[in-house]
PDB file of C-alpha atoms in Angstrom:
ATOM      1  CA  MET A   1     128.197 115.451  42.446  1.00 38.00           C
ATOM      2  CA  ARG A   2     125.101 113.374  41.875  1.00 45.00           C
ATOM      3  CA  GLN A   3     123.394 113.271  38.509  1.00 55.00           C
ATOM      4  CA  PHE A   4     120.208 115.309  38.155  1.00 53.00           C
ATOM      5  CA  LYS A   5     118.031 112.190  37.623  1.00 60.00           C
ATOM      6  CA  ASN A   6     119.313 110.661  40.880  1.00 70.00           C
ATOM      7  CA  MET A   7     118.313 113.715  42.940  1.00 72.00           C
ATOM      8  CA  THR A   8     115.350 113.770  45.271  1.00 78.00           C
ATOM      9  CA  GLU A   9     112.254 115.681  44.233  1.00 78.00           C
ATOM     10  CA  GLY A  10     113.042 118.479  46.698  1.00 80.00           C
ATOM     11  CA  GLU A  11     116.593 118.804  45.384  1.00 80.00           C
ATOM     12  CA  LYS A  12     115.289 119.020  41.803  1.00 80.00           C
ATOM     13  CA  ILE A  13     112.868 121.776  42.787  1.00 84.00           C
ATOM     14  CA  VAL A  14     115.605 123.760  44.572  1.00 86.00           C
ATOM     15  CA  GLU A  15     117.967 123.330  41.592  1.00 84.00           C
ATOM     16  CA  SER A  16     115.198 124.464  39.241  1.00 86.00           C
ATOM     17  CA  ILE A  17     114.474 127.555  41.344  1.00 87.00           C
ATOM     18  CA  PHE A  18     118.171 128.488  41.327  1.00 87.00           C
ATOM     19  CA  GLY A  19     118.248 127.926  37.565  1.00 86.00           C
ATOM     20  CA  LEU A  20     115.293 130.253  37.082  1.00 86.00           C
ATOM     21  CA  ILE A  21     116.861 132.919  39.322  1.00 88.00           C
ATOM     22  CA  LEU A  22     120.254 132.724  37.596  1.00 85.00           C
ATOM     23  CA  GLY A  23     118.611 132.659  34.172  1.00 86.00           C
ATOM     24  CA  THR A  24     116.689 135.821  35.027  1.00 84.00           C
ATOM     25  CA  ILE A  25     119.831 137.583  36.259  1.00 83.00           C
ATOM     26  CA  PHE A  26     121.842 136.553  33.189  1.00 80.00           C
ATOM     27  CA  ILE A  27     119.142 137.516  30.697  1.00 78.00           C
ATOM     28  CA  PHE A  28     117.595 140.627  32.193  1.00 76.00           C
ATOM     29  CA  GLY A  29     120.243 141.884  34.629  1.00 70.00           C
ATOM     30  CA  MET A  30     123.161 141.846  32.217  1.00 69.00           C
ATOM     31  CA  GLY A  31     120.934 143.247  29.484  1.00 67.00           C
ATOM     32  CA  HIS A  32     120.057 146.148  31.783  1.00 69.00           C
ATOM     33  CA  TRP A  33     123.556 146.814  33.137  1.00 72.00           C
ATOM     34  CA  ASN A  34     125.215 146.491  29.716  1.00 75.00           C
ATOM     35  CA  ALA A  35     122.414 147.883  27.540  1.00 80.00           C
ATOM     36  CA  PRO A  36     123.691 149.892  24.575  1.00 84.00           C
ATOM     37  CA  VAL A  37     123.646 153.631  25.290  1.00 90.00           C
ATOM     38  CA  THR A  38     124.334 156.728  23.252  1.00 92.00           C
ATOM     39  CA  ARG A  39     126.646 159.557  24.199  1.00 94.00           C
ATOM     40  CA  ALA A  40     123.591 161.628  25.201  1.00 95.00           C
ATOM     41  CA  GLU A  41     122.253 158.870  27.503  1.00 94.00           C
ATOM     42  CA  ALA A  42     125.561 158.308  29.326  1.00 95.00           C
ATOM     43  CA  ARG A  43     126.242 160.196  32.555  1.00 95.00           C
ATOM     44  CA  ASN A  44     128.874 162.885  31.955  1.00 96.00           C
ATOM     45  CA  ILE A  45     131.178 163.126  34.985  1.00 97.00           C
ATOM     46  CA  THR A  46     134.304 165.153  35.706  1.00 97.00           C
ATOM     47  CA  ALA A  47     136.294 163.707  38.599  1.00 97.00           C
ATOM     48  CA  THR A  48     139.712 163.944  40.216  1.00 97.00           C
ATOM     49  CA  PHE A  49     141.627 160.671  39.919  1.00 97.00           C
ATOM     50  CA  SER A  50     142.979 159.261  43.168  1.00 97.00           C
ATOM     51  CA  SER A  51     144.068 155.655  42.575  1.00 96.00           C
ATOM     52  CA  PHE A  52     143.182 152.425  40.808  1.00 95.00           C
ATOM     53  CA  GLN A  53     143.196 148.729  41.457  1.00 91.00           C
ATOM     54  CA  GLU A  54     143.196 145.877  38.963  1.00 89.00           C
ATOM     55  CA  SER A  55     140.995 142.910  39.712  1.00 80.00           C
ATOM     56  CA  ARG A  56     142.562 139.823  38.132  1.00 77.00           C
ATOM     57  CA  LYS A  57     141.359 136.323  37.405  1.00 76.00           C
ATOM     58  CA  ARG A  58     143.798 133.698  36.107  1.00 76.00           C
ATOM     59  CA  GLY A  59     146.332 136.418  35.327  1.00 70.00           C
ATOM     60  CA  ASN A  60     143.951 138.473  33.181  1.00 75.00           C
ATOM     61  CA  VAL A  61     142.567 141.839  34.212  1.00 73.00           C
ATOM     62  CA  ARG A  62     138.879 141.255  34.971  1.00 82.00           C
ATOM     63  CA  GLU A  63     138.119 144.888  35.785  1.00 89.00           C
ATOM     64  CA  ILE A  64     139.829 148.087  36.824  1.00 94.00           C
ATOM     65  CA  ILE A  65     138.459 149.874  39.867  1.00 94.00           C
ATOM     66  CA  LEU A  66     139.046 153.625  39.723  1.00 96.00           C
ATOM     67  CA  ARG A  67     138.891 155.760  42.856  1.00 96.00           C
ATOM     68  CA  PHE A  68     138.415 159.523  42.894  1.00 97.00           C
ATOM     69  CA  ASP A  69     138.894 162.308  45.422  1.00 96.00           C
ATOM     70  CA  ASP A  70     135.518 163.862  44.687  1.00 94.00           C
ATOM     71  CA  HIS A  71     133.353 161.034  43.393  1.00 93.00           C
ATOM     72  CA  GLU A  72     132.391 157.441  44.154  1.00 94.00           C
ATOM     73  CA  GLN A  73     134.548 154.666  42.724  1.00 94.00           C
ATOM     74  CA  MET A  74     133.749 153.354  39.246  1.00 95.00           C
ATOM     75  CA  TYR A  75     134.755 150.408  37.104  1.00 94.00           C
ATOM     76  CA  ILE A  76     136.068 149.572  33.672  1.00 95.00           C
ATOM     77  CA  ASP A  77     134.781 146.175  32.540  1.00 91.00           C
ATOM     78  CA  GLY A  78     137.365 143.579  31.528  1.00 87.00           C
ATOM     79  CA  GLN A  79     135.864 143.382  28.028  1.00 86.00           C
ATOM     80  CA  CYS A  80     137.038 146.964  27.430  1.00 91.00           C
ATOM     81  CA  ILE A  81     140.554 146.596  28.846  1.00 91.00           C
ATOM     82  CA  ASP A  82     143.722 146.134  26.829  1.00 89.00           C
ATOM     83  CA  GLU A  83     147.414 146.562  27.656  1.00 88.00           C
ATOM     84  CA  ALA A  84     147.520 150.113  26.312  1.00 92.00           C
ATOM     85  CA  LEU A  85     144.664 151.199  28.592  1.00 93.00           C
ATOM     86  CA  CYS A  86     146.309 149.533  31.598  1.00 90.00           C
ATOM     87  CA  GLY A  87     149.526 151.427  30.856  1.00 92.00           C
ATOM     88  CA  GLU A  88     147.710 154.760  30.473  1.00 95.00           C
ATOM     89  CA  ILE A  89     145.851 154.322  33.766  1.00 94.00           C
ATOM     90  CA  GLU A  90     149.019 153.216  35.534  1.00 94.00           C
ATOM     91  CA  ALA A  91     150.699 156.412  34.329  1.00 95.00           C
ATOM     92  CA  LEU A  92     147.936 158.663  35.710  1.00 95.00           C
ATOM     93  CA  ALA A  93     149.116 160.836  38.572  1.00 96.00           C
ATOM     94  CA  PRO A  94     146.893 161.387  41.594  1.00 96.00           C
ATOM     95  CA  HIS A  95     144.816 164.581  41.369  1.00 96.00           C
ATOM     96  CA  THR A  96     144.557 164.334  37.568  1.00 96.00           C
ATOM     97  CA  VAL A  97     141.183 165.567  36.325  1.00 97.00           C
ATOM     98  CA  VAL A  98     139.422 163.037  34.086  1.00 97.00           C
ATOM     99  CA  ARG A  99     136.221 163.298  32.064  1.00 97.00           C
ATOM    100  CA  LEU A 100     134.081 160.202  32.064  1.00 97.00           C
ATOM    101  CA  LEU A 101     131.011 158.921  30.292  1.00 97.00           C
ATOM    102  CA  VAL A 102     129.407 156.356  32.574  1.00 96.00           C
ATOM    103  CA  HIS A 103     126.646 153.835  31.872  1.00 94.00           C
ATOM    104  CA  PRO A 104     123.409 155.187  33.414  1.00 92.00           C
ATOM    105  CA  ASN A 105     122.416 151.754  34.806  1.00 88.00           C
ATOM    106  CA  SER A 106     125.726 150.982  36.494  1.00 87.00           C
ATOM    107  CA  ASN A 107     129.041 152.540  37.508  1.00 85.00           C
ATOM    108  CA  THR A 108     130.732 151.187  34.402  1.00 93.00           C
ATOM    109  CA  ILE A 109     132.972 153.689  32.644  1.00 96.00           C
ATOM    110  CA  LEU A 110     132.353 153.726  28.898  1.00 96.00           C
ATOM    111  CA  GLU A 111     134.668 156.590  27.944  1.00 97.00           C
ATOM    112  CA  MET A 112     137.599 158.152  29.732  1.00 97.00           C
ATOM    113  CA  THR A 113     139.373 161.306  28.619  1.00 96.00           C
ATOM    114  CA  VAL A 114     142.376 163.047  30.164  1.00 96.00           C
ATOM    115  CA  GLY A 115     142.971 166.485  28.689  1.00 93.00           C
ATOM    116  CA  GLU A 116     142.551 165.973  24.943  1.00 94.00           C
ATOM    117  CA  THR A 117     143.509 162.286  25.042  1.00 95.00           C
ATOM    118  CA  THR A 118     140.759 159.651  24.956  1.00 95.00           C
ATOM    119  CA  LEU A 119     141.941 156.583  26.863  1.00 95.00           C
ATOM    120  CA  LEU A 120     138.708 154.630  26.450  1.00 95.00           C
ATOM    121  CA  ASN A 121     136.215 155.166  23.611  1.00 95.00           C
ATOM    122  CA  LEU A 122     132.432 155.077  24.169  1.00 95.00           C
ATOM    123  CA  GLU A 123     131.448 153.411  20.898  1.00 94.00           C
ATOM    124  CA  GLU A 124     134.025 150.629  21.279  1.00 93.00           C
ATOM    125  CA  SER A 125     133.044 150.049  24.916  1.00 92.00           C
ATOM    126  CA  VAL A 126     129.331 149.837  24.103  1.00 90.00           C
ATOM    127  CA  GLU A 127     130.033 147.352  21.312  1.00 88.00           C
ATOM    128  CA  LYS A 128     132.180 145.133  23.543  1.00 87.00           C
ATOM    129  CA  LEU A 129     129.700 145.216  26.440  1.00 83.00           C
ATOM    130  CA  SER A 130     126.807 144.404  24.085  1.00 77.00           C
ATOM    131  CA  GLY A 131     128.732 141.343  22.926  1.00 69.00           C
ATOM    132  CA  GLU A 132     129.258 140.298  26.535  1.00 69.00           C
ATOM    133  CA  ALA A 133     125.527 140.710  27.231  1.00 65.00           C
ATOM    134  CA  ILE A 134     124.715 138.360  24.326  1.00 71.00           C
ATOM    135  CA  GLY A 135     126.882 135.651  25.906  1.00 74.00           C
ATOM    136  CA  PHE A 136     125.140 136.080  29.255  1.00 75.00           C
ATOM    137  CA  ARG A 137     121.726 135.897  27.573  1.00 78.00           C
ATOM    138  CA  ALA A 138     122.715 132.585  26.009  1.00 82.00           C
ATOM    139  CA  LEU A 139     123.849 131.315  29.405  1.00 82.00           C
ATOM    140  CA  GLY A 140     120.552 132.507  30.901  1.00 85.00           C
ATOM    141  CA  CYS A 141     118.621 130.543  28.270  1.00 86.00           C
ATOM    142  CA  VAL A 142     120.588 127.399  29.165  1.00 86.00           C
ATOM    143  CA  CYS A 143     119.729 127.948  32.852  1.00 85.00           C
ATOM    144  CA  TYR A 144     116.031 128.303  31.962  1.00 84.00           C
ATOM    145  CA  VAL A 145     116.041 125.149  29.830  1.00 86.00           C
ATOM    146  CA  LEU A 146     117.699 123.113  32.584  1.00 84.00           C
ATOM    147  CA  ALA A 147     115.356 124.530  35.244  1.00 86.00           C
ATOM    148  CA  ILE A 148     112.250 123.823  33.192  1.00 86.00           C
ATOM    149  CA  GLY A 149     113.549 120.340  32.353  1.00 83.00           C
ATOM    150  CA  GLY A 150     113.956 119.638  36.076  1.00 81.00           C
ATOM    151  CA  LEU A 151     110.453 120.870  36.839  1.00 82.00           C
ATOM    152  CA  ILE A 152     109.021 118.701  34.048  1.00 83.00           C
ATOM    153  CA  GLN A 153     110.801 115.677  35.552  1.00 80.00           C
ATOM    154  CA  VAL A 154     109.238 116.437  38.943  1.00 79.00           C
ATOM    155  CA  ILE A 155     105.761 116.767  37.390  1.00 82.00           C
ATOM    156  CA  VAL A 156     106.139 113.554  35.359  1.00 79.00           C
ATOM    157  CA  SER A 157     107.411 111.588  38.365  1.00 76.00           C
ATOM    158  CA  ASN A 158     104.473 112.857  40.489  1.00 73.00           C
ATOM    159  CA  ARG A 159     101.963 111.745  37.844  1.00 75.00           C
ATOM    160  CA  ARG A 160     103.459 108.248  37.840  1.00 70.00           C
ATOM    161  CA  LYS A 161     102.917 107.908  41.589  1.00 62.00           C
TER     162      LYS A 161
END
């Protein structure tokens, strides 16, 4: 991979545009999808469990995809997953009725209750997802700084010509 200063002007502009796009997604997208919500703001859904699938990265559960007989599939973010939750979901029988509180901006499950047992707690989920959003905002800021730095280099090099 070539260093940024050894790139052509066109390559710097393309890299800067990608940096601005990624920065925007990291800052505003993750803030929207993982915005803190109250119990009243969350979508309240009752669904019939069908199956689940774990999505793994480097051996760790990145997310759990839940499928239902009577509703679209939904997700539990990896930030909210621990071994106990994995075991509880693995033990769920098909056709079990579950109550869910789902983030209104995404299909992310924030709370999951089976009968009287809460498998996933809303307040804890919101706190963990808010922490994840902060990390993505920081990454977005880095993307913006690099993109703007590249554009400044292009402008400075054009003035020298």
